[in-house]
Amino acid sequence: FYLWVCAPFYCLYLRFYDNGRISLSSLCCAKTVMCFGFLKLPMTSILTEIHCLQILAVLLIHLERLRGFRSSIFLFLFWTLAVICSLVPLRANIQAIIDEGFSADAMRFVAFFTFFSLQLAQLILSCFADQRPASLKPVYVKNPCPVEDASFLSKVLFWCTAGSHIFGYRSPLQAEDLWSLREEDTSEKIICDLEKEWAKQWAKMQQQESALNGAQALGYKLSEQTQLLRKLHKEQISGFCLLRTLAKNFGPYFLTGTLCLVIQDAFMFSIPQVLSLLLDFVRDEDAPLWKGYLFAFLMFLLSCLQSLFNHQYMYACFTVGMRVKTAMHIMVLTYIPTLVINSAARRTCTVGEIVNLISADTQKLMDFVVYFNAVWVAPIEIALCLFFLWQRLGPSALAGIATVILIFPLNGFIAKMRSKLQVQMKYMDGRIKLMNEILSGIKILKFYAWENAFREHVLGYREKELNALKKSQILYSISIASFNSSTFLIAFAMFGVYVLIDEKHVLDAQKVFVSMALINILKAPLSQLPFAMSTTMQAVVSLKRLGKFLCQDELKLDSVERAPYHPDTDGVVIDNGTFSWSKDSTPCLRRINVKVQRGSLVAVVGHVGSGKSSLLSAMLGEMEKKSGHVTVSGSVTYVPQQAWIQNATLKDNILFGRERKDSWYQKVLEACALLPDLEILPARDATEIGEKGLNLSGGQKQRVSLARAVYRKADIYLLDDPLSAVDAHVGQHIFEKVIGPNGVLKNKTRVLVTHGLSFLPQADLILVMEDGEITEMGSYAELLSRKNTFADFIRLVLGTRKSVSHLSMTDFSIDLSQEQLISGDMGSASIQTMEAISDTEQEQDQKEVGRLTQADKAHTGRVKLEMYVEYFRTIGLAYIIPVIFLYAFQQAASLAYNYWLSQWADDPVVNGTQVDTDLKLGVFGALGFAQGIAIFGTTVAISLGGIIASRHLHLDLLNNVLHSPMSFFESTPSGNLLNRFSKEIDGIDCVIPDGLKMMLGYVFKLLEVCIIVLMATPFAGVIILPLTLLYAFIQSFYVATSCQLRRLESVSRSPIYTHFNETVQGAGVIRAFGEQSRFILLANSRVDHNQTSYFPRFVATRWLAVNLEFLGNLLVLAAAILSVMGRATLSPGIVGLAVSHSLQVTGILSWIVRAWTDVENNIVSVERVKEYAETTKEAPWTIEDSPLPSDWPKSGSIGFQEYGLLYRRGLDWALKEISLSVNEREKVGIVGRTGAGKSSLALGIFRILEAAKGKIFIDGINIAEIGLHELRSRITIIPQDPVLFSGSLRMNLDPFDGYTDEEVWRALELAHLKNFVSGLPDKLNHECSEGGENLSLGQRQLVCLARALLRKTKILVLDEATAAVDLETDNLIQSTIRTQFEYCTVLTIAHRLNTIMDYTRVIVMDRGHITEMDSPTNLISQRGQFYQMCREAGLV
């Protein structure tokens, strides 16, 4: 019947399903042969019908094969029904053989058993999947996903994934053991479909907006309020657009899951009806025994089917969730923001906020996918429960409805209160943003000994975050207590009203326990509904945040007209251009008219902040064009003022995605003066460069950045002051070989921003800029003859300086001579006792030598017990023991009131009534309320304990990171650290305490169920014991794999953030080079790599749940069958108690494992946070009872005694045998080629690197014997990289608030910043953006000078601090240093030799040695190295 009725519909379905054709396989042949086997059976009337069925089955098998259907649900169900229907005749035939003997009707028996065997064989064969269709033959992948080739049954039971659990149990899983992603889960496929839909939605939105703007253009002036409302409306609409886009793409698959949920509900509601029949059977002593067994097996079957459909639904939800996560990651990470968003919008979204978008907000969308259905399914389930309760208890069920109605608003109110407390997210955003800045500017923090100020700042955010969390958790505890007591409250209300309104109302076992089973069903939707609503609300907020982000103002692609290359056209033409950084800001470039001829060299000069870099940005299309026309013909490359270097090898940085052409590559290296650097780098061009070019000096970074552009062979080169960061002779070399009239770019169009006057005579055109306008334009000779500002300035410089030729070769970046790589494998302690390094150690594999950053490693195996011990020790034993007692009390109360109910149900009925109902109701109520109070107590206690632990762990992590030496930050990507501070700390804050609450609650609940089942049927112990062992076995299988997958997922998440950070910082370069698509592909591959460990993890959870719930259902079967067998001795009350409780076991088991896994997976966070406690630390910041005088150093004398410095074991000495004494008030210049060890001296004085041998004395005190902060806070450095932090200008100058406003203004005046700052609207409270991006590089350098002027210590180290400023400002700064630091000892690491010509001494360094040391005049007369350098700089 099933086959005949459904076959036409199935054929219709197959008509639309075409996956290609499967060639004839052995499986298909076997099925066909067996079907023909049926036809060989002797004909009877029944068998005739069977023959027709078999022919139909064969036709369907081959139709499926032709349509590429590999595993048939339809035929599997047919064979299953056929086998089930044959079970009754099978029993009859076996009985006949026993009664009459086989020979009585041997032919019939043989025919039947053959027929039955063939049916069984067909059922077994239909459990397997056929081979892939020819059109779907896969490209070879190492570990294909087993789900793709699994049969329908294997997918439903998740057996196909068991292999990975066995493998993971034997040995810890590694990244290479994971399955490849299915094609439909890859980011490429997802984003391809999503982009089309998003483009449609975006276009609709733009149409609406342009309609509104059209109305505005007609002359309606909008008030500020209307504009704000419109902006909010746009954000809201963008959120809904995003939702519609996701729904269109992932909706259909999500609906199949929803169908499973509806079917699961049908099975769920059937179970209490069968329980009612079973209790009827126990009460009716005359009922035949087979009925009892039938009800017991029916209950078992319904429970199993409910489990299967439930987990298919969960699987569908998690798959959709995973795809949504991929989609959002890719959209946020690359597609729109960093590569399309304009600079104004990028300033409003900090890296910290965007990291939160891709971690917290995408997680909320995933939760939304899982819980959304509960929003509409839960009310239906509640209505059905109440309907069935009405059937049992009549109008008394209304009391239950009233209780539900009371519980609901309470929880709605709590959910609303908690959503108001979501400000914790705001504090978390602030904390992550601040941490990101601390990690970016860690070197400055260490130089200035500012760690404590920033630590307090972070802890301020953290305290606010935890306070919000504490309030939220207490509210949540009220919510949990009302939910967990809801079963009791509803039962108490209904039974109370039922027995009190009429004394003839009797509570028997059937009424009590069927009602209790229904109330237990009611609990799930009751608990899910508020959670689903709150998740939905949070998801709406997250959608708005994501939508707002994705709808930021984009770069207008039409702001620059890009024309193809033509030799006769001008390279760049700007016609009457006015530009600003954002729509609403005032223009920073006005009336710009420029024509750059093809193949010419154009120099752009002007003071700091005059708009030189902005002009290049306008040519690149990075600015908002207010008016005018920009045409660029040909391809463009760009060298930014601050070199952007990727965390990749030197070679990859230069090739930047292009193929390597050896001859051209060598030519570029030679022209950019990189060949000598390759000699110093450990693995030549295969050396890995740290994040932001950490292990290169400033000059090297700039040369690599230039080499990247030159290698491109573009038509137009925009060069933003690339020569400021290199030594004089190197600058000259680069100008001659690359930029100048005879360089490799001689036929290209070059626009060069420069402060170097020596190159101007060779420029074809010079643009002089002032306040965002081009004031003069012409060749060098023309400008001099006009006798305007430019000519005056040149004459002024010529007057004050002997020569103009190489004046401005500067270096504003850190020349750490870290051509030798820094890495954290040597702590200060081990450096002190340095043993000789053997030759074998030095001959390391070149690749290893070149490595710098440590990838985030996953620990392996189960989480160690000491992590739990560590976590609980942090909370404190005195806190934990009372919590355990509270749990025990809570469950004892629950057990008591359930047992009391069963006794009540068994009470004899006298004259149609039961005695003492009031007393029974009172005791029942008292026990239930006691349990409710205990639940509230336990949840609050665990939440507060979790907050205590997370406060300590965060504090430890922060202290450990801040106490780490510089080498640690150079070898640890900031993504890894940010991951610890965001995702891992979030896990410790929320997930672990929630998991513990749940786990302890359910473990005690499970104990209660086992006690009840054993009380009813002690024989059940025989079944409970093996089930427990089996449960532990499956659990251990799962947890080993799950934990390792969680770790692998964590580890693969860090590179996403690191790559993202890098992309944000280099967005301008990436766009200029047109490399967006490559970076998007990179982001795709990193997200996919992350998902390869996420997918097996949630499939593993489903595998576990299906297996465990099957065990739980076995307990239901055991309890029911034992009750049927012992019905003579058991009362209906105790049977009802045992069976209704055993029905809860499946839920309890899966919740325990879920909670346990959550805890175990997130305890990994404790492990990862504690990881940095073991890394090497710096020397102590302060030493108690330090003999250091408060006014140390008084004189400022410095002495080096045979001082030696090493960056890393196995590398050459950075400084060798340095012996030197600097007297008080002496001014010493330190010069030398790149890599000579100049900056290493500064690092040694500040103990950024500890001495490998020898000592340094300041005022006679050995600096190795005092605390780092005592040392660093009493000497001052003006570093090369001017780093500012987001916050007020005042905070950047004086984070400890140790100086008065007058002192701060005085310092600003001396640093020539007073006019600029007093012109700002907020003056000292002017907000600096992240990294100080809203100040020009020169202004940032002056802020660093102002810091030094405020501190006014006896020793000042200048690390070529005036590189990014024009010559005029440089003169002012030099005079300030001479006057203000007259009484100080000054060490200047100089590339501009003219700045040190009046110093008392000059030290010339080469390869870590001091080669010459004397006064400048004496050194020049000796005609040594210094003389040579002065000659190159045109000073002699």
mmCIF file with all atom_site columns, C-alpha atoms in Angstrom, residues 891-979:
data_model
loop_
_atom_site.group_PDB
_atom_site.id
_atom_site.type_symbol
_atom_site.label_atom_id
_atom_site.label_alt_id
_atom_site.label_comp_id
_atom_site.label_asym_id
_atom_site.label_entity_id
_atom_site.label_seq_id
_atom_site.pdbx_PDB_ins_code
_atom_site.Cartn_x
_atom_site.Cartn_y
_atom_site.Cartn_z
_atom_site.occupancy
_atom_site.B_iso_or_equiv
_atom_site.pdbx_formal_charge
_atom_site.auth_seq_id
_atom_site.auth_comp_id
_atom_site.auth_asym_id
_atom_site.auth_atom_id
_atom_site.pdbx_PDB_model_num
ATOM 1  C CA . GLN A 1 891 ? 17.877  17.598 45.113 1.00 0.00 ? 891 GLN A CA 1
ATOM 2  C CA . ALA A 1 892 ? 16.862  15.992 48.411 1.00 0.00 ? 892 ALA A CA 1
ATOM 3  C CA . ALA A 1 893 ? 13.890  18.366 48.556 1.00 0.00 ? 893 ALA A CA 1
ATOM 4  C CA . SER A 1 894 ? 12.983  17.467 44.956 1.00 0.00 ? 894 SER A CA 1
ATOM 5  C CA . LEU A 1 895 ? 13.211  13.715 45.675 1.00 0.00 ? 895 LEU A CA 1
ATOM 6  C CA . ALA A 1 896 ? 11.110  14.130 48.822 1.00 0.00 ? 896 ALA A CA 1
ATOM 7  C CA . TYR A 1 897 ? 8.251   15.990 47.133 1.00 0.00 ? 897 TYR A CA 1
ATOM 8  C CA . ASN A 1 898 ? 8.172   13.504 44.201 1.00 0.00 ? 898 ASN A CA 1
ATOM 9  C CA . TYR A 1 899 ? 8.079   10.520 46.537 1.00 0.00 ? 899 TYR A CA 1
ATOM 10 C CA . TRP A 1 900 ? 5.422   12.274 48.621 1.00 0.00 ? 900 TRP A CA 1
ATOM 11 C CA . LEU A 1 901 ? 3.315   12.649 45.442 1.00 0.00 ? 901 LEU A CA 1
ATOM 12 C CA . SER A 1 902 ? 3.569   8.938  44.617 1.00 0.00 ? 902 SER A CA 1
ATOM 13 C CA . GLN A 1 903 ? 2.447   8.054  48.164 1.00 0.00 ? 903 GLN A CA 1
ATOM 14 C CA . TRP A 1 904 ? -0.467  10.477 47.808 1.00 0.00 ? 904 TRP A CA 1
ATOM 15 C CA . ALA A 1 905 ? -1.450  8.886  44.471 1.00 0.00 ? 905 ALA A CA 1
ATOM 16 C CA . ASP A 1 906 ? -1.482  5.428  46.091 1.00 0.00 ? 906 ASP A CA 1
ATOM 17 C CA . ASP A 1 907 ? -3.691  6.609  48.967 1.00 0.00 ? 907 ASP A CA 1
ATOM 18 C CA . PRO A 1 908 ? -6.838  4.459  49.234 1.00 0.00 ? 908 PRO A CA 1
ATOM 19 C CA . VAL A 1 909 ? -10.106 6.133  48.221 1.00 0.00 ? 909 VAL A CA 1
ATOM 20 C CA . VAL A 1 910 ? -12.723 5.972  50.990 1.00 0.00 ? 910 VAL A CA 1
ATOM 21 C CA . ASN A 1 911 ? -16.292 6.968  50.016 1.00 0.00 ? 911 ASN A CA 1
ATOM 22 C CA . GLY A 1 912 ? -14.978 8.627  46.862 1.00 0.00 ? 912 GLY A CA 1
ATOM 23 C CA . THR A 1 913 ? -12.513 10.855 48.751 1.00 0.00 ? 913 THR A CA 1
ATOM 24 C CA . GLN A 1 914 ? -8.943  10.783 50.075 1.00 0.00 ? 914 GLN A CA 1
ATOM 25 C CA . VAL A 1 915 ? -8.128  11.722 53.678 1.00 0.00 ? 915 VAL A CA 1
ATOM 26 C CA . ASP A 1 916 ? -5.908  14.611 54.890 1.00 0.00 ? 916 ASP A CA 1
ATOM 27 C CA . THR A 1 917 ? -5.596  16.247 51.461 1.00 0.00 ? 917 THR A CA 1
ATOM 28 C CA . ASP A 1 918 ? -4.800  19.632 53.086 1.00 0.00 ? 918 ASP A CA 1
ATOM 29 C CA . LEU A 1 919 ? -1.872  18.215 55.035 1.00 0.00 ? 919 LEU A CA 1
ATOM 30 C CA . LYS A 1 920 ? -0.544  16.397 51.966 1.00 0.00 ? 920 LYS A CA 1
ATOM 31 C CA . LEU A 1 921 ? -0.815  19.542 49.886 1.00 0.00 ? 921 LEU A CA 1
ATOM 32 C CA . GLY A 1 922 ? 0.938   21.586 52.631 1.00 0.00 ? 922 GLY A CA 1
ATOM 33 C CA . VAL A 1 923 ? 3.904   19.194 52.899 1.00 0.00 ? 923 VAL A CA 1
ATOM 34 C CA . PHE A 1 924 ? 4.144   19.020 49.097 1.00 0.00 ? 924 PHE A CA 1
ATOM 35 C CA . GLY A 1 925 ? 4.196   22.849 48.920 1.00 0.00 ? 925 GLY A CA 1
ATOM 36 C CA . ALA A 1 926 ? 6.780   23.280 51.710 1.00 0.00 ? 926 ALA A CA 1
ATOM 37 C CA . LEU A 1 927 ? 9.205   20.821 50.094 1.00 0.00 ? 927 LEU A CA 1
ATOM 38 C CA . GLY A 1 928 ? 8.813   22.457 46.673 1.00 0.00 ? 928 GLY A CA 1
ATOM 39 C CA . PHE A 1 929 ? 9.402   25.990 47.950 1.00 0.00 ? 929 PHE A CA 1
ATOM 40 C CA . ALA A 1 930 ? 12.471  24.837 49.902 1.00 0.00 ? 930 ALA A CA 1
ATOM 41 C CA . GLN A 1 931 ? 13.858  23.470 46.646 1.00 0.00 ? 931 GLN A CA 1
ATOM 42 C CA . GLY A 1 932 ? 13.184  26.780 44.815 1.00 0.00 ? 932 GLY A CA 1
ATOM 43 C CA . ILE A 1 933 ? 15.099  28.812 47.417 1.00 0.00 ? 933 ILE A CA 1
ATOM 44 C CA . ALA A 1 934 ? 18.007  26.354 47.278 1.00 0.00 ? 934 ALA A CA 1
ATOM 45 C CA . ILE A 1 935 ? 18.139  26.664 43.460 1.00 0.00 ? 935 ILE A CA 1
ATOM 46 C CA . PHE A 1 936 ? 18.373  30.455 43.695 1.00 0.00 ? 936 PHE A CA 1
ATOM 47 C CA . GLY A 1 937 ? 21.147  30.126 46.298 1.00 0.00 ? 937 GLY A CA 1
ATOM 48 C CA . THR A 1 938 ? 23.225  27.701 44.228 1.00 0.00 ? 938 THR A CA 1
ATOM 49 C CA . THR A 1 939 ? 22.987  29.681 40.963 1.00 0.00 ? 939 THR A CA 1
ATOM 50 C CA . VAL A 1 940 ? 23.907  32.989 42.626 1.00 0.00 ? 940 VAL A CA 1
ATOM 51 C CA . ALA A 1 941 ? 26.787  31.337 44.468 1.00 0.00 ? 941 ALA A CA 1
ATOM 52 C CA . ILE A 1 942 ? 28.232  29.765 41.308 1.00 0.00 ? 942 ILE A CA 1
ATOM 53 C CA . SER A 1 943 ? 27.853  33.011 39.305 1.00 0.00 ? 943 SER A CA 1
ATOM 54 C CA . LEU A 1 944 ? 29.681  35.013 41.960 1.00 0.00 ? 944 LEU A CA 1
ATOM 55 C CA . GLY A 1 945 ? 32.355  32.310 42.247 1.00 0.00 ? 945 GLY A CA 1
ATOM 56 C CA . GLY A 1 946 ? 32.834  32.481 38.459 1.00 0.00 ? 946 GLY A CA 1
ATOM 57 C CA . ILE A 1 947 ? 33.258  36.262 38.630 1.00 0.00 ? 947 ILE A CA 1
ATOM 58 C CA . ILE A 1 948 ? 35.866  35.910 41.414 1.00 0.00 ? 948 ILE A CA 1
ATOM 59 C CA . ALA A 1 949 ? 37.777  33.416 39.263 1.00 0.00 ? 949 ALA A CA 1
ATOM 60 C CA . SER A 1 950 ? 37.569  35.451 36.060 1.00 0.00 ? 950 SER A CA 1
ATOM 61 C CA . ARG A 1 951 ? 38.696  38.639 37.837 1.00 0.00 ? 951 ARG A CA 1
ATOM 62 C CA . HIS A 1 952 ? 41.820  36.849 39.128 1.00 0.00 ? 952 HIS A CA 1
ATOM 63 C CA . LEU A 1 953 ? 42.563  35.099 35.839 1.00 0.00 ? 953 LEU A CA 1
ATOM 64 C CA . HIS A 1 954 ? 42.226  38.300 33.786 1.00 0.00 ? 954 HIS A CA 1
ATOM 65 C CA . LEU A 1 955 ? 44.431  40.153 36.248 1.00 0.00 ? 955 LEU A CA 1
ATOM 66 C CA . ASP A 1 956 ? 47.067  37.402 36.064 1.00 0.00 ? 956 ASP A CA 1
ATOM 67 C CA . LEU A 1 957 ? 46.935  37.399 32.260 1.00 0.00 ? 957 LEU A CA 1
ATOM 68 C CA . LEU A 1 958 ? 47.278  41.186 32.109 1.00 0.00 ? 958 LEU A CA 1
ATOM 69 C CA . ASN A 1 959 ? 50.170  41.178 34.586 1.00 0.00 ? 959 ASN A CA 1
ATOM 70 C CA . ASN A 1 960 ? 51.914  38.322 32.791 1.00 0.00 ? 960 ASN A CA 1
ATOM 71 C CA . VAL A 1 961 ? 51.622  40.041 29.409 1.00 0.00 ? 961 VAL A CA 1
ATOM 72 C CA . LEU A 1 962 ? 52.763  43.445 30.685 1.00 0.00 ? 962 LEU A CA 1
ATOM 73 C CA . HIS A 1 963 ? 55.711  41.862 32.542 1.00 0.00 ? 963 HIS A CA 1
ATOM 74 C CA . SER A 1 964 ? 56.875  40.047 29.387 1.00 0.00 ? 964 SER A CA 1
ATOM 75 C CA . PRO A 1 965 ? 60.051  41.280 27.672 1.00 0.00 ? 965 PRO A CA 1
ATOM 76 C CA . MET A 1 966 ? 60.034  42.913 24.231 1.00 0.00 ? 966 MET A CA 1
ATOM 77 C CA . SER A 1 967 ? 61.228  39.712 22.569 1.00 0.00 ? 967 SER A CA 1
ATOM 78 C CA . PHE A 1 968 ? 57.948  38.045 23.639 1.00 0.00 ? 968 PHE A CA 1
ATOM 79 C CA . PHE A 1 969 ? 55.871  40.628 21.729 1.00 0.00 ? 969 PHE A CA 1
ATOM 80 C CA . GLU A 1 970 ? 58.100  40.335 18.701 1.00 0.00 ? 970 GLU A CA 1
ATOM 81 C CA . SER A 1 971 ? 57.592  36.591 18.471 1.00 0.00 ? 971 SER A CA 1
ATOM 82 C CA . THR A 1 972 ? 53.909  36.463 19.545 1.00 0.00 ? 972 THR A CA 1
ATOM 83 C CA . PRO A 1 973 ? 51.375  37.741 16.980 1.00 0.00 ? 973 PRO A CA 1
ATOM 84 C CA . SER A 1 974 ? 49.037  40.321 18.497 1.00 0.00 ? 974 SER A CA 1
ATOM 85 C CA . GLY A 1 975 ? 46.077  38.261 17.193 1.00 0.00 ? 975 GLY A CA 1
ATOM 86 C CA . ASN A 1 976 ? 46.985  35.477 19.647 1.00 0.00 ? 976 ASN A CA 1
ATOM 87 C CA . LEU A 1 977 ? 47.052  37.908 22.562 1.00 0.00 ? 977 LEU A CA 1
ATOM 88 C CA . LEU A 1 978 ? 43.838  39.682 21.536 1.00 0.00 ? 978 LEU A CA 1
ATOM 89 C CA . ASN A 1 979 ? 42.174  36.278 21.213 1.00 0.00 ? 979 ASN A CA 1
#
